[in-house]
mmCIF file of C-alpha atoms in Angstrom:
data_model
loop_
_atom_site.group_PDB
_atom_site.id
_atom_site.type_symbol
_atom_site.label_atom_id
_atom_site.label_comp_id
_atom_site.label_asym_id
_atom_site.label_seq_id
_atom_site.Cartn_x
_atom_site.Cartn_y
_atom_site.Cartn_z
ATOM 1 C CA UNK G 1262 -35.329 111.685 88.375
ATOM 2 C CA UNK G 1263 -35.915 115.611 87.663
ATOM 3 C CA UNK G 1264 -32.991 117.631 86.670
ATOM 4 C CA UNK G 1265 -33.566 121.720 87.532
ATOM 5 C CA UNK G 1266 -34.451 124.095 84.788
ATOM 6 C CA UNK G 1267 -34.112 128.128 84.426
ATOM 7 C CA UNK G 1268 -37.194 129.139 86.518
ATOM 8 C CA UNK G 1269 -38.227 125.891 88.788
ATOM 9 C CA UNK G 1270 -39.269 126.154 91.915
ATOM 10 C CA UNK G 1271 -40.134 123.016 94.408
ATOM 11 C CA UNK G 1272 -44.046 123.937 93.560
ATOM 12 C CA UNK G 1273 -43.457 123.783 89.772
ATOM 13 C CA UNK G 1274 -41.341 120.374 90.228
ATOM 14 C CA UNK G 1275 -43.502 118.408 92.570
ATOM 15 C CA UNK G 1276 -47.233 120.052 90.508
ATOM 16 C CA UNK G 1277 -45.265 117.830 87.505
ATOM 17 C CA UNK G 1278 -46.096 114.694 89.347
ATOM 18 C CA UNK G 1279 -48.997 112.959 88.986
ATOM 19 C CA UNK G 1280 -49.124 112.888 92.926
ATOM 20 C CA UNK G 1281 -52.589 113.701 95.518
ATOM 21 C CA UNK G 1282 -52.189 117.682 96.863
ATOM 22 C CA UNK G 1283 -51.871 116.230 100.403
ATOM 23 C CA UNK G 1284 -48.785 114.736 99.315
ATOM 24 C CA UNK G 1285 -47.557 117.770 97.456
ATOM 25 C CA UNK G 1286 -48.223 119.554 100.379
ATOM 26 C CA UNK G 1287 -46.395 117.210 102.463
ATOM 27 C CA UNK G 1288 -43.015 117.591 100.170
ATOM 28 C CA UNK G 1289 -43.337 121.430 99.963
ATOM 29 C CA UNK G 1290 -43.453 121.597 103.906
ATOM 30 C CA UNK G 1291 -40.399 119.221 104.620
ATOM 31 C CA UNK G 1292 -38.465 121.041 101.463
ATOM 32 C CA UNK G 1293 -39.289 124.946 103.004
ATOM 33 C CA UNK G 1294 -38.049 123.416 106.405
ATOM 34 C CA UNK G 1295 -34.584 122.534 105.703
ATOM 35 C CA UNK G 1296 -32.030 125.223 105.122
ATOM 36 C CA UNK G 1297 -29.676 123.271 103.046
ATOM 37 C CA UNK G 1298 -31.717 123.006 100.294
ATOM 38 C CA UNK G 1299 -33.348 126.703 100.087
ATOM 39 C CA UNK G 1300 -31.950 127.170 97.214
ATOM 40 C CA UNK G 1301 -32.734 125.379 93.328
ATOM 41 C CA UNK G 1302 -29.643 125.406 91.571
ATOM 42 C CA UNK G 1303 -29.326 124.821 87.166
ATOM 43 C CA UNK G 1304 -29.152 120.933 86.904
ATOM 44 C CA UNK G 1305 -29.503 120.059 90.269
ATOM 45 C CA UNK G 1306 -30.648 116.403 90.666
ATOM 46 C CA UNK G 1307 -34.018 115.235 92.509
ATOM 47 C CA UNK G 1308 -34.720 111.952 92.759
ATOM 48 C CA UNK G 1309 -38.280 110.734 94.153
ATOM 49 C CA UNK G 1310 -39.163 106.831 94.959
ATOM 50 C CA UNK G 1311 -42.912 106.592 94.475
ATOM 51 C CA UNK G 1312 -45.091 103.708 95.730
ATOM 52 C CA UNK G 1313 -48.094 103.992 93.353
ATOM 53 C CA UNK G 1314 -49.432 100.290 94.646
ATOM 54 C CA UNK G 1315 -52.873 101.913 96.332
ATOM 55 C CA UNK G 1316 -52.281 105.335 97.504
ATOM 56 C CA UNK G 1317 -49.859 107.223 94.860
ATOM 57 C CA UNK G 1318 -47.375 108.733 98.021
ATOM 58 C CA UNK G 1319 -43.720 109.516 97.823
ATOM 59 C CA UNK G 1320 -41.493 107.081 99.522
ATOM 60 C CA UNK G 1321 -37.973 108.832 99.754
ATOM 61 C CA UNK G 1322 -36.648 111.471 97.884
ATOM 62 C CA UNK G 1323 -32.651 112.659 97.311
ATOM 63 C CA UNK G 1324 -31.543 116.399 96.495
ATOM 64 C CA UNK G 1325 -28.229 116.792 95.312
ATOM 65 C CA UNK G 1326 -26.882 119.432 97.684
ATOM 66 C CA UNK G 1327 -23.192 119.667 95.545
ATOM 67 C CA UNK G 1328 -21.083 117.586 93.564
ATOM 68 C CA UNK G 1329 -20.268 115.723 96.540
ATOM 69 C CA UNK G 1330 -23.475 115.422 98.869
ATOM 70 C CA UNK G 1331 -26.495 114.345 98.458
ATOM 71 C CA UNK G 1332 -29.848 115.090 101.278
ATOM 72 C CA UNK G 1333 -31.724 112.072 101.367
ATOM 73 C CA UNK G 1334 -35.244 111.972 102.833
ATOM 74 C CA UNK G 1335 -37.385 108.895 104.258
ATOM 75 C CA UNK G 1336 -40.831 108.672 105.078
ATOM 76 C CA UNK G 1337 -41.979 108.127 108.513
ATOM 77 C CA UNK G 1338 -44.893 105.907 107.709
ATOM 78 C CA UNK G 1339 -46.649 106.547 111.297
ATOM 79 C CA UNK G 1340 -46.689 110.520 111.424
ATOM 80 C CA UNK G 1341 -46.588 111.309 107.175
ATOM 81 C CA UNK G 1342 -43.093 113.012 107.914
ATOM 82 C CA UNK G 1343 -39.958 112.687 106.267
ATOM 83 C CA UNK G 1344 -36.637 112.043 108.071
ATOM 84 C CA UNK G 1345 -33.076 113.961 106.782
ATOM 85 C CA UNK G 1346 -29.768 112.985 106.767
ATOM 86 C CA UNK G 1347 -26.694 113.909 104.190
ATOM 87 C CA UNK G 1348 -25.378 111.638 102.518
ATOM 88 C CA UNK G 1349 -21.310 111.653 101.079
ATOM 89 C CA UNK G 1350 -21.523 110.568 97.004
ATOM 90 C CA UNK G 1351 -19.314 107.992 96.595
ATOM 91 C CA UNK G 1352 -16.152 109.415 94.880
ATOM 92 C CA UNK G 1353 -13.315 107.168 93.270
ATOM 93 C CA UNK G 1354 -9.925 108.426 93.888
ATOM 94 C CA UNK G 1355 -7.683 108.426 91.369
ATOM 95 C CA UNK G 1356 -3.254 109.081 90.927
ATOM 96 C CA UNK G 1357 -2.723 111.204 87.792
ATOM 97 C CA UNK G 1358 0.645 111.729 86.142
ATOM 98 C CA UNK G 1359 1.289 114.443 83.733
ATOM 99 C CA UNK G 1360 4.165 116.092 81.798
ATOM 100 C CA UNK G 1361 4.838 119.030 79.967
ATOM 101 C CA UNK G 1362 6.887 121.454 78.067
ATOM 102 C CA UNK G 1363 6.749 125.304 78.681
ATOM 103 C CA UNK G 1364 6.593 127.210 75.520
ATOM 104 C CA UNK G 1365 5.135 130.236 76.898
ATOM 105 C CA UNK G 1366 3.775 129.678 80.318
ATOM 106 C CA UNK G 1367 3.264 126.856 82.965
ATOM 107 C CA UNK G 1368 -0.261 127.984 83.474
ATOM 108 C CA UNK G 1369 -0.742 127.267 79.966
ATOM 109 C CA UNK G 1370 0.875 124.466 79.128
ATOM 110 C CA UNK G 1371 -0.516 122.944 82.197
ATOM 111 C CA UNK G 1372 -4.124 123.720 80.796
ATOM 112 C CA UNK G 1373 -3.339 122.583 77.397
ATOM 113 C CA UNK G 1374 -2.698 118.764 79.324
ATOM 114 C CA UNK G 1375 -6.300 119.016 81.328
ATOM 115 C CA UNK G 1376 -4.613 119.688 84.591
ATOM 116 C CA UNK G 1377 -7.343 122.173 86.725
ATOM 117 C CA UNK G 1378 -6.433 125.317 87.759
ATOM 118 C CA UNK G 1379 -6.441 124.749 91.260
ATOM 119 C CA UNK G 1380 -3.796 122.149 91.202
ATOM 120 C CA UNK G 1381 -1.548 124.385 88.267
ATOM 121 C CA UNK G 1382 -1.935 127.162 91.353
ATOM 122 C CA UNK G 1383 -0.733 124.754 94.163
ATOM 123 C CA UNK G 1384 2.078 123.462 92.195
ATOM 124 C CA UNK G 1385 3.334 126.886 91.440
ATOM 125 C CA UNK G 1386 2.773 127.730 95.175
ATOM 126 C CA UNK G 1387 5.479 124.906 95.991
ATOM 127 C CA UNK G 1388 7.849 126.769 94.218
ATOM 128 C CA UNK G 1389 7.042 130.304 94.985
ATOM 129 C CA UNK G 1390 10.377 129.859 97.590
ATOM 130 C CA UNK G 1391 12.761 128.717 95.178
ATOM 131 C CA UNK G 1392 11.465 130.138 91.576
ATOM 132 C CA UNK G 1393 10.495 133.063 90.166
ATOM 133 C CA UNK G 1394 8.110 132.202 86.984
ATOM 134 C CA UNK G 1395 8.468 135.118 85.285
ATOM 135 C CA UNK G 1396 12.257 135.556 85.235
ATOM 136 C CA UNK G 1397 13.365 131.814 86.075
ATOM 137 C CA UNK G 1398 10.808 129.774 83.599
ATOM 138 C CA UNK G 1399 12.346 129.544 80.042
ATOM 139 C CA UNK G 1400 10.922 128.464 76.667
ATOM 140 C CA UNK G 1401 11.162 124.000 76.940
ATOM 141 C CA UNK G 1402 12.029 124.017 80.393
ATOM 142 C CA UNK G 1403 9.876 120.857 81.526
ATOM 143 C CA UNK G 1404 7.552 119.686 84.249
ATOM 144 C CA UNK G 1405 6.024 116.699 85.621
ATOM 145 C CA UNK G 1406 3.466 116.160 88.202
ATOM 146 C CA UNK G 1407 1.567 113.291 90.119
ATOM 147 C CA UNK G 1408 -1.876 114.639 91.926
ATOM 148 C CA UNK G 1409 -5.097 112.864 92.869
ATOM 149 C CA UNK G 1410 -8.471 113.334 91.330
ATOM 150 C CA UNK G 1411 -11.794 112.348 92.748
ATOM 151 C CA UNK G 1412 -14.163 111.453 90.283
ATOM 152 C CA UNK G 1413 -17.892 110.402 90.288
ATOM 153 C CA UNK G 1414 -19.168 107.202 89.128
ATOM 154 C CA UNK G 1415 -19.922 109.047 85.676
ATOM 155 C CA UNK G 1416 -16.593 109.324 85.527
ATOM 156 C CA UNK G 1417 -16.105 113.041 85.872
ATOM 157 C CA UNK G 1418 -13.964 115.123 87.801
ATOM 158 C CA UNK G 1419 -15.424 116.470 90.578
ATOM 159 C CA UNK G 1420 -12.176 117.517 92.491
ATOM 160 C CA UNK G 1421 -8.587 117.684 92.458
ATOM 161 C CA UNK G 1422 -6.523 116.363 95.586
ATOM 162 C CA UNK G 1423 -3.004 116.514 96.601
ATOM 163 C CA UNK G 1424 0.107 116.872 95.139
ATOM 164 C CA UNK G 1425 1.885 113.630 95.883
ATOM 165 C CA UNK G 1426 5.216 114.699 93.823
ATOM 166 C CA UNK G 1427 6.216 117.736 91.271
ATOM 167 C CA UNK G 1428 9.048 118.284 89.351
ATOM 168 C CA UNK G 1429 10.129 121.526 87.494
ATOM 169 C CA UNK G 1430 13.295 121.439 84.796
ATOM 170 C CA UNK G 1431 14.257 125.002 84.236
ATOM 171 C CA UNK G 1432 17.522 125.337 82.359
ATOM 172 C CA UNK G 1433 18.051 121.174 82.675
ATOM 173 C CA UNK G 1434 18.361 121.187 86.312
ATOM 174 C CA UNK G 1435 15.521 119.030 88.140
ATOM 175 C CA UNK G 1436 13.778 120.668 91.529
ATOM 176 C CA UNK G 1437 11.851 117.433 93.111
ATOM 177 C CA UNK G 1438 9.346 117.856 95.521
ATOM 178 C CA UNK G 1439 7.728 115.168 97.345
ATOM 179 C CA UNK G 1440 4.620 115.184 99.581
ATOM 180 C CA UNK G 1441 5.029 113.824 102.978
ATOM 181 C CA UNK G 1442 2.158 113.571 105.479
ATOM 182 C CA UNK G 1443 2.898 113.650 109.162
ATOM 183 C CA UNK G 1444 0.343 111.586 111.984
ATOM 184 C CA UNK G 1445 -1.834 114.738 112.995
ATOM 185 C CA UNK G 1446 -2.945 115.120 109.271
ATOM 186 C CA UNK G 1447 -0.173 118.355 108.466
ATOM 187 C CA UNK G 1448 1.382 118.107 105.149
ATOM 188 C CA UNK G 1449 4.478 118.841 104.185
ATOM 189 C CA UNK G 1450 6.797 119.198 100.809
ATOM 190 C CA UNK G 1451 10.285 117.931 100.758
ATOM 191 C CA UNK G 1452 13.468 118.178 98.447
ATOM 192 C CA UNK G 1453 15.706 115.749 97.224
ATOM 193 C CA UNK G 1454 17.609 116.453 100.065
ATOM 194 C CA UNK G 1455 15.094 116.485 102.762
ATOM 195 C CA UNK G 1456 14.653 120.338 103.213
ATOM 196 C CA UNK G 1457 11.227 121.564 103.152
ATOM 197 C CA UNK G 1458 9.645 124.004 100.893
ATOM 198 C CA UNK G 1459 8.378 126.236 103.883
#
């Protein structure tokens, strides 16, 4: 496994391995050929399978593409080629609840709990109809929120999903929202009394 550094290129990475130059010329061919992968990024992943039995050659290899693909390429043993496809990472979804109070902001106090931006945005989007947050918000009114993460098998967040339900307390009156999802994939936001946000 090689993990990117300030200043790598494919040459530098593959000259580290103690692999034939017919090989290395193999993997810098098949790399300069695919468009998804133009690019080294800081800390990108490679990952090469080498068979070192008679002749040292690379089996696979994997590039990490984002957090949430992967390029995997096989050898074709008859023509010395290797074979693409992409490949999804396997990400675990998870349900998150968190609550809050407001002392100065949402935004912040959202932050302050480890909620990411994207989701404090969205939530505050839900409301934009019914609440103006810089004349309706006041110092302790509350919030709570359930949202889905999607997390890698380290463990660490690599996005945020829906909102499944939000609440906001301003001035001890509750506004509940709740997420409904229709058959064509459209998504929706609801009150207590069935009216919808939009």
């Amino acid at each position: 496994e090689y993990k990117v550094e300030e200043g790598d290129t494919y040459e530098k990475i593959i000259n580290s391995l103690n692999i034939s130059n017919i090989e290395k010329k193999i993997f810098l061919k098949t790399v300069t050929k695919n468009k998804n992968i133009n690019i080294l990024k800081l800390n990108q992943k490679i990952i090469f399978k080498i068979d070192k039995k008679d002749k040292t050659k690379i089996i696979n290899f994997t590039v990490e593409i984002s957090q949430k693909k992967n390029i995997f390429f096989e050898r074709n043993e008859i023509n010395n080629t290797f074979t693409s496809n992409i490949v999804e990472k396997n990400l675990i979804k998870t349900t998150v609840f968190k609550e809050g109070i407001i002392d100065n902001s949402l935004y912040g106090a959202a932050l302050k709990l480890g909620i990411k931006p994207s989701t404090i945005i969205e939530f505050a989007r839900l409301y934009g109809f019914q609440v103006d947050f810089q004349r309706d918000i006041w110092k302790n009114d509350s919030f709570q929120i359930i949202y889905e993460e999607f997390k890698n098998e380290d463990g660490s967040i690599i996005e945020t999903g829906s909102i499944i339900y939000a609440n906001l307390n301003t001035r001890n009156k509750d506004l509940q929202l709740y997420k409904f999802e229709y058959d064509d994939n459209k998504i929706d936001y609801f009150d207590n009394n069935g009216k919808s946000v939009k």
